[in-house]
Short mmCIF file of C-alpha atoms and ligand atoms in Angstrom, two decimals:
data_model
loop_
_atom_site.label_atom_id
_atom_site.label_comp_id
_atom_site.label_asym_id
_atom_site.label_seq_id
_atom_site.Cartn_x
_atom_site.Cartn_y
_atom_site.Cartn_z
CA MET A 266 64.16 108.51 106.58
CA THR A 267 65.74 105.24 107.94
CA VAL A 268 69.62 104.94 107.16
CA ASN A 269 71.88 102.38 107.47
CA ARG A 270 74.80 102.94 110.11
CA GLN A 271 77.99 101.27 108.96
CA ALA A 272 81.49 100.85 110.28
CA LEU A 273 84.04 101.23 107.35
CA LEU A 274 87.55 100.42 107.74
CA LYS A 275 89.41 103.69 107.44
CA SER A 276 92.95 102.39 108.17
CA ARG A 277 94.80 99.33 108.89
CA PRO A 278 95.40 98.87 112.80
CA HIS A 279 98.98 98.94 114.22
CA GLY A 280 98.58 97.17 117.57
CA LEU A 281 95.15 97.20 119.26
CA VAL A 282 92.27 98.37 117.14
CA THR A 283 91.16 101.98 117.70
CA THR A 284 87.91 104.03 116.84
CA ASP A 285 90.00 106.03 114.45
CA ASN A 286 90.57 102.83 112.43
CA PHE A 287 86.97 103.26 111.42
CA GLU A 288 84.60 105.68 109.69
CA PHE A 289 80.80 105.43 111.00
CA VAL A 290 78.72 106.62 108.21
CA ASP A 291 74.76 106.70 107.69
CA ALA A 292 74.10 105.21 104.47
CA PRO A 293 70.80 105.38 102.67
CA LEU A 294 68.83 102.46 103.22
CA ALA A 295 68.95 100.15 100.08
CA GLU A 296 65.99 98.47 98.51
CA PRO A 297 66.39 94.65 97.48
CA GLY A 298 66.43 94.18 93.90
CA GLU A 299 65.31 91.19 91.88
CA GLY A 300 65.97 87.82 93.74
CA GLU A 301 67.26 89.75 96.69
CA PHE A 302 66.03 90.37 100.33
CA ARG A 303 66.98 92.98 102.99
CA VAL A 304 68.01 91.88 106.57
CA LYS A 305 67.66 94.02 109.65
CA ILE A 306 70.78 93.09 111.48
CA GLU A 307 70.32 92.42 115.14
CA ALA A 308 73.46 90.62 116.50
CA ILE A 309 76.89 90.68 115.26
CA SER A 310 79.49 87.97 116.13
CA ILE A 311 82.52 89.69 117.52
CA ASP A 312 85.73 87.22 116.66
CA PRO A 313 89.28 87.26 117.28
CA ALA A 314 89.58 86.78 113.48
CA MET A 315 88.44 90.20 112.72
CA ARG A 316 91.72 91.65 113.83
CA GLY A 317 93.45 89.40 111.18
CA TRP A 318 90.93 90.51 108.62
CA MET A 319 91.91 94.04 108.78
CA ALA A 320 95.78 93.31 108.32
CA GLU A 321 97.42 93.09 104.94
CA GLY A 322 99.28 90.01 103.96
CA LYS A 323 98.73 86.25 103.00
CA SER A 324 95.90 84.68 104.86
CA TYR A 325 93.03 82.22 104.30
CA ILE A 326 90.97 85.04 103.10
CA PRO A 327 91.70 88.36 101.49
CA PRO A 328 91.68 91.46 103.89
CA VAL A 329 88.80 93.98 104.18
CA GLY A 330 89.66 96.72 101.77
CA ILE A 331 90.02 100.17 103.01
CA GLY A 332 86.74 101.96 102.76
CA GLU A 333 84.54 98.73 103.03
CA VAL A 334 82.15 97.69 105.53
CA MET A 335 84.08 95.66 108.16
CA ARG A 336 83.45 91.92 107.63
CA ALA A 337 81.44 90.27 110.21
CA GLY A 338 79.22 87.10 110.85
CA ALA A 339 75.89 88.42 112.04
CA ALA A 340 72.05 87.48 112.37
CA GLY A 341 68.84 89.22 111.96
CA HIS A 342 65.41 89.02 110.48
CA VAL A 343 64.18 89.55 106.80
CA GLU A 344 62.22 92.68 106.55
CA ALA A 345 61.71 93.07 102.68
CA SER A 346 62.15 90.35 100.09
CA ASN A 347 61.96 89.67 96.31
CA ASN A 348 63.42 86.16 96.77
CA PRO A 349 60.89 83.39 97.16
CA LYS A 350 63.25 81.38 99.40
CA PHE A 351 63.49 84.17 102.11
CA LYS A 352 60.17 85.60 103.52
CA VAL A 353 59.63 88.77 105.64
CA GLY A 354 60.28 87.56 109.34
CA ASP A 355 62.73 84.86 108.55
CA ALA A 356 65.58 84.73 111.06
CA VAL A 357 68.90 84.30 109.23
CA SER A 358 72.48 84.45 109.62
CA GLY A 359 75.50 85.24 107.19
CA MET A 360 78.54 87.39 106.65
CA PHE A 361 76.43 90.45 106.95
CA GLY A 362 79.07 92.85 108.21
CA VAL A 363 79.29 95.55 110.81
CA GLN A 364 76.29 97.31 109.89
CA GLN A 365 72.46 97.71 110.62
CA TYR A 366 71.17 96.35 107.46
CA VAL A 367 72.40 94.33 104.43
CA ILE A 368 70.81 93.24 101.07
CA SER A 369 71.64 89.57 100.23
CA ASN A 370 70.75 87.32 97.31
CA GLY A 371 71.01 84.34 99.75
CA ALA A 372 74.30 83.01 98.87
CA MET A 373 76.04 81.67 102.16
CA VAL A 374 72.85 82.76 104.06
CA SER A 375 71.46 80.32 106.72
CA LYS A 376 67.95 80.12 108.03
CA LEU A 377 67.77 79.73 111.79
CA ASP A 378 65.13 78.09 114.14
CA GLU A 379 64.41 80.43 116.78
CA SER A 380 62.17 77.71 118.65
CA GLN A 381 65.58 76.00 119.29
CA ALA A 382 67.80 79.04 120.07
CA SER A 383 68.07 82.68 120.00
CA LEU A 384 69.77 84.70 117.28
CA GLU A 385 72.61 85.00 119.45
CA ARG A 386 73.13 81.40 120.05
CA TRP A 387 73.00 80.60 116.44
CA ILE A 388 76.08 82.82 115.90
CA ALA A 389 77.71 81.40 119.07
CA GLY A 390 78.04 77.85 120.12
CA LEU A 391 75.54 76.73 117.38
CA GLY A 392 77.39 78.86 114.76
CA MET A 393 80.84 79.23 113.51
CA PRO A 394 82.71 79.06 116.96
CA GLY A 395 80.84 75.62 118.01
CA LEU A 396 81.65 74.37 114.68
CA THR A 397 85.27 75.29 114.86
CA ALA A 398 85.26 73.49 118.17
CA TYR A 399 83.65 70.27 116.66
CA PHE A 400 85.69 69.96 113.53
CA GLY A 401 88.98 70.78 115.22
CA LEU A 402 88.48 68.55 117.92
CA LEU A 403 86.82 65.53 116.30
CA ASN A 404 88.22 65.78 112.59
CA VAL A 405 91.74 67.12 113.32
CA GLY A 406 92.48 66.23 117.07
CA GLU A 407 90.90 62.73 116.81
CA PRO A 408 90.39 62.02 120.46
CA LYS A 409 89.94 58.44 121.74
CA GLU A 410 88.39 57.47 124.84
CA GLY A 411 90.62 57.83 127.86
CA ASP A 412 92.78 60.58 126.18
CA THR A 413 93.50 63.79 128.09
CA VAL A 414 92.53 66.91 126.12
CA LEU A 415 93.84 70.21 126.90
CA VAL A 416 92.35 73.47 125.60
CA SER A 417 93.49 77.14 125.98
CA ALA A 418 91.12 80.04 126.36
CA ALA A 419 88.76 77.37 127.78
CA SER A 420 86.06 79.68 129.02
CA GLY A 421 85.70 81.25 125.60
CA ALA A 422 83.42 80.58 122.52
CA VAL A 423 85.38 77.90 121.00
CA GLY A 424 87.25 76.36 124.15
CA SER A 425 84.17 75.89 126.26
CA VAL A 426 82.71 73.75 123.45
CA VAL A 427 85.88 71.95 122.91
CA GLY A 428 85.98 70.63 126.41
CA GLN A 429 82.45 69.68 126.65
CA ILE A 430 82.69 67.59 123.35
CA ALA A 431 85.69 65.93 124.91
CA LYS A 432 83.76 64.91 127.94
CA LEU A 433 81.04 63.52 125.56
CA LYS A 434 83.79 61.54 123.86
CA GLY A 435 85.07 59.96 127.22
CA CYS A 436 88.13 62.09 127.63
CA ARG A 437 89.62 63.91 130.48
CA ALA A 438 89.17 67.71 129.82
CA VAL A 439 91.61 70.26 131.04
CA GLY A 440 91.17 73.99 130.43
CA ILE A 441 93.62 76.96 130.81
CA ALA A 442 91.79 80.33 131.67
CA GLY A 443 92.65 83.65 132.92
CA GLY A 444 91.63 84.12 136.47
CA PRO A 445 89.82 82.12 139.27
CA GLU A 446 86.38 83.09 138.24
CA LYS A 447 86.61 81.76 134.76
CA CYS A 448 88.40 78.51 135.94
CA LYS A 449 85.54 77.88 138.31
CA TYR A 450 83.00 78.28 135.48
CA VAL A 451 84.94 75.91 133.27
CA VAL A 452 85.19 73.31 136.05
CA GLU A 453 81.67 73.80 137.94
CA GLU A 454 79.41 74.92 135.11
CA LEU A 455 80.89 73.25 132.12
CA GLY A 456 82.10 70.05 133.73
CA PHE A 457 85.77 70.09 132.75
CA ASP A 458 87.96 67.82 134.87
CA ALA A 459 90.32 70.65 135.80
CA CYS A 460 91.21 74.33 134.66
CA VAL A 461 94.56 75.94 135.36
CA ASP A 462 94.71 79.69 135.93
CA TYR A 463 97.71 80.91 133.66
CA LYS A 464 97.75 84.13 135.51
CA ALA A 465 98.58 82.60 138.87
CA GLY A 466 102.23 82.34 137.56
CA ASN A 467 102.85 78.53 137.80
CA LEU A 468 101.54 77.27 134.50
CA TYR A 469 103.86 74.22 134.06
CA ARG A 470 103.64 73.12 137.64
CA ASP A 471 99.82 73.56 137.63
CA LEU A 472 99.33 71.86 134.02
CA ARG A 473 101.44 68.79 135.38
CA GLU A 474 99.25 68.49 138.24
CA ALA A 475 95.99 68.77 136.36
CA CYS A 476 97.24 66.42 133.52
CA PRO A 477 98.93 63.64 135.57
CA LYS A 478 99.08 61.21 132.32
CA GLY A 479 100.22 64.07 129.94
CA VAL A 480 98.43 65.24 127.07
CA ASP A 481 97.11 63.47 123.98
CA VAL A 482 95.53 66.24 122.21
CA LEU A 483 96.13 69.74 122.63
CA PHE A 484 93.50 72.35 121.25
CA GLU A 485 95.56 75.59 120.93
CA ASN A 486 93.76 78.87 120.90
CA VAL A 487 96.32 81.11 122.25
CA GLY A 488 99.97 80.52 121.37
CA GLY A 489 103.08 82.24 122.61
CA GLU A 490 104.40 81.17 126.10
CA ILE A 491 101.30 79.18 126.95
CA PHE A 492 101.66 77.08 123.81
CA ASP A 493 105.46 76.59 124.33
CA THR A 494 104.62 75.42 128.08
CA GLU A 495 102.04 72.93 126.85
CA LEU A 496 104.17 71.43 124.31
CA ALA A 497 106.45 70.12 127.33
CA LEU A 498 103.39 67.95 128.53
CA MET A 499 102.55 66.09 125.17
CA ASN A 500 102.52 62.40 125.02
CA VAL A 501 104.20 60.24 122.37
CA PHE A 502 101.96 60.23 119.10
CA GLY A 503 99.72 63.23 120.51
CA ARG A 504 97.87 65.69 118.07
CA VAL A 505 98.03 69.56 118.41
CA VAL A 506 95.05 71.19 116.81
CA LEU A 507 96.31 74.86 115.95
CA CYS A 508 93.18 76.93 116.12
CA GLY A 509 94.22 80.25 117.13
CA LEU A 510 97.13 82.35 118.41
CA ILE A 511 95.10 85.12 119.91
CA SER A 512 98.33 86.17 122.11
CA ALA A 513 99.89 87.54 119.01
CA TYR A 514 97.13 88.97 117.04
CA ASN A 515 97.86 92.63 118.08
CA ALA A 516 101.70 92.02 118.28
CA THR A 517 103.84 94.92 116.49
CA GLU A 518 106.92 92.80 116.46
CA MET A 519 107.64 89.30 115.37
CA PRO A 520 106.73 87.27 118.47
CA ASP A 521 109.44 84.81 120.07
CA GLY A 522 109.93 81.18 118.78
CA LEU A 523 109.21 77.95 120.61
CA ASN A 524 111.69 76.63 123.01
CA ASN A 525 109.78 73.40 123.17
CA ILE A 526 109.41 72.65 119.53
CA ARG A 527 111.63 69.72 120.04
CA SER A 528 108.55 67.97 121.71
CA VAL A 529 107.15 67.48 118.26
CA LEU A 530 110.07 65.48 117.02
CA VAL A 531 110.71 63.48 120.11
CA ASN A 532 107.07 62.59 120.76
CA ARG A 533 106.12 62.39 116.87
CA LEU A 534 103.33 64.84 117.39
CA LYS A 535 100.84 65.67 114.42
CA MET A 536 100.15 69.28 114.35
CA GLN A 537 97.59 70.81 111.93
CA GLY A 538 95.90 74.11 111.63
CA ILE A 539 92.25 74.35 111.14
CA ILE A 540 90.09 76.88 109.32
CA VAL A 541 86.56 76.17 109.99
CA PHE A 542 85.27 77.21 106.48
CA ASP A 543 87.00 74.11 104.99
CA PHE A 544 84.42 71.84 106.67
CA ILE A 545 81.40 73.92 105.17
CA LYS A 546 79.92 70.75 103.24
CA GLU A 547 79.80 68.88 106.56
CA TYR A 548 78.30 71.56 108.80
CA PRO A 549 74.76 70.09 108.62
CA GLN A 550 75.84 67.00 110.54
CA ALA A 551 77.72 69.23 112.96
CA ILE A 552 74.86 71.59 113.60
CA SER A 553 72.50 68.72 114.07
CA ASP A 554 74.90 67.07 116.69
CA LEU A 555 75.66 70.35 118.49
CA GLY A 556 71.92 71.08 118.65
CA LYS A 557 70.99 67.68 120.12
CA TRP A 558 73.62 67.93 122.72
CA HIS A 559 72.32 71.38 123.51
CA ALA A 560 68.68 70.42 123.54
CA GLU A 561 69.75 67.53 125.96
CA GLY A 562 71.62 69.89 128.37
CA LYS A 563 74.79 68.13 127.62
CA LEU A 564 76.31 71.25 125.85
CA LYS A 565 76.15 74.48 127.98
CA LEU A 566 76.63 77.89 126.12
CA ARG A 567 76.98 81.27 127.24
CA GLU A 568 76.91 84.51 125.33
CA ASP A 569 78.29 87.88 126.48
CA ILE A 570 76.11 90.32 124.81
CA ARG A 571 77.01 93.99 124.67
CA ASP A 572 74.98 96.99 123.66
CA GLY A 573 76.15 99.95 122.00
CA GLY A 574 75.57 99.49 118.18
CA VAL A 575 77.82 99.74 115.36
CA ASP A 576 79.85 102.47 116.83
CA ALA A 577 80.80 100.32 119.75
CA PHE A 578 82.45 97.94 117.58
CA PRO A 579 86.24 98.75 118.13
CA ASP A 580 85.90 98.87 121.85
CA VAL A 581 83.71 95.78 122.08
CA LEU A 582 86.21 93.78 119.76
CA ASN A 583 89.28 94.60 122.06
CA LEU A 584 87.57 93.01 125.00
CA LEU A 585 88.61 89.77 123.54
CA PHE A 586 92.29 90.68 123.84
CA ASN A 587 92.16 91.74 127.57
CA GLY A 588 89.89 88.65 128.68
CA GLY A 589 87.24 91.16 129.05
CA ASN A 590 84.54 88.74 127.61
CA ASN A 591 82.55 86.08 129.55
CA GLY A 592 81.51 83.79 126.81
CA LYS A 593 80.85 84.14 123.11
CA LEU A 594 81.13 88.05 122.46
CA VAL A 595 78.16 89.41 120.54
CA LEU A 596 77.02 93.08 119.68
CA LYS A 597 73.52 93.98 119.67
CA VAL A 598 72.70 96.59 116.83
N1 LIG B 755 90.68 78.46 113.02
C1 LIG B 755 89.48 78.75 112.93
O1 LIG B 755 88.65 78.42 112.19
C2 LIG B 755 88.79 79.77 114.33
C3 LIG B 755 87.52 79.90 114.21
C4 LIG B 755 87.10 80.56 115.56
C5 LIG B 755 88.03 80.99 116.50
N2 LIG B 755 89.37 80.70 116.23
C6 LIG B 755 90.22 81.12 117.30
O2 LIG B 755 89.97 80.49 118.52
C7 LIG B 755 90.38 81.47 119.60
C8 LIG B 755 89.26 81.42 120.57
O3 LIG B 755 88.30 82.36 119.82
P1 LIG B 755 86.88 82.69 120.68
O4 LIG B 755 86.21 83.17 119.58
O5 LIG B 755 86.61 81.67 121.38
O6 LIG B 755 87.40 83.92 121.67
P2 LIG B 755 87.00 83.72 123.29
O7 LIG B 755 87.96 82.59 123.79
O8 LIG B 755 85.72 83.77 123.63
O9 LIG B 755 87.82 84.97 123.71
C9 LIG B 755 89.09 85.26 123.72
C10 LIG B 755 89.86 84.93 124.77
O10 LIG B 755 91.22 84.67 124.72
C11 LIG B 755 92.02 84.89 125.76
N3 LIG B 755 93.08 85.64 125.50
C12 LIG B 755 93.24 86.82 124.83
N4 LIG B 755 94.47 87.25 124.87
C13 LIG B 755 95.19 86.33 125.61
C14 LIG B 755 96.64 86.37 125.87
N5 LIG B 755 97.45 87.08 125.33
N6 LIG B 755 97.04 85.18 126.60
C15 LIG B 755 96.13 84.14 127.24
N7 LIG B 755 94.79 84.27 126.84
C16 LIG B 755 94.43 85.19 126.12
C17 LIG B 755 90.97 85.64 126.94
O11 LIG B 755 90.66 84.49 127.70
P3 LIG B 755 91.23 84.35 129.30
O12 LIG B 755 90.50 85.44 130.00
O13 LIG B 755 90.93 83.03 129.67
O14 LIG B 755 92.56 84.98 129.02
C18 LIG B 755 89.83 85.84 125.96
O15 LIG B 755 88.63 85.95 126.62
C19 LIG B 755 91.11 82.49 118.89
O16 LIG B 755 92.46 82.33 118.91
C20 LIG B 755 90.40 82.41 117.76
O17 LIG B 755 91.20 83.11 116.61
C21 LIG B 755 89.89 80.02 115.28
#
């Protein structure tokens, strides 16, 4: 009998996620009902936000309940269907969860064109992280030709796309990443103008050198000391796109405040958070633009695909918090 391996949230993590926070179960394989279809999940998107979804407290989305399948974006193929819009063999993506199979009625499910890109890429640079970069930079950051755009976690899923779109819009793109290998990739492969290794220990000095005209658009993925240092380089009327604060996602105490918050006042900065799901109505245009740039070779994408199935989920997730991933992190199931 085929079963559906699932990761159920057993307890809320304190600090980094551990295997003990999950119960791994073999549920019976469900049959689709009227208007439903079953997807065999093949690739699960591993995202920093998943850590937040496990925590209690007010957020933009309710937390995953104890005993529920861990929430996740994922992609796979339809293998049984009672829904005329979704046929057996169709490639699809949606919020399918950390499990091997899902029953869906088609709500919030997208069909994927595998002749254009792999399943993994459709949940990476051509999916949610690419869309975050697109709307965060273009709609919130409002870059103008000649602007300097600075992005942290620059070698990752979101940051790598931010810098490349900035270049397409005629900006100077500067990244921040951990270690010389990642910085080399950001400049030599992705075409950023510069990338600063924050682990080298001279962040302010190195950023000043990489941004001789200051920073007009800051796309923030990390928070903490890195964000505080970047604020000191902002130009008058600059824009700060607050996309992520990954350095604090596993914090067990309140993080320190910002010493350079005065920069927002004296430089009349605009700072706005972005949640990609707010732009859902505009996804088709963005997917079309990202797909076009990708097909033209102007948008380079890299996935870091890990094996291990559903049971590997906690260990694979933690790679995001120690910089162990090289590109968009995906778990094969
Ligand atoms: N608001 C939204 O709608 C939305 C949507 C998607 C993602 N995001 C946010 O975007 C950010 C990037 O997500 P992603 O999926 O693209 O992940 P990613 O950049 O592919 O991977 C995370 C990277 O963050 C860096 N990092 C982790 N802990 C750090 C720390 N303490 N200090 C400095 N750097 C650290 C590591 O890179 P290094 O090796 O370079 O340190 C790591 O590889 C996250 O903050 C995420 O929450 C927001």
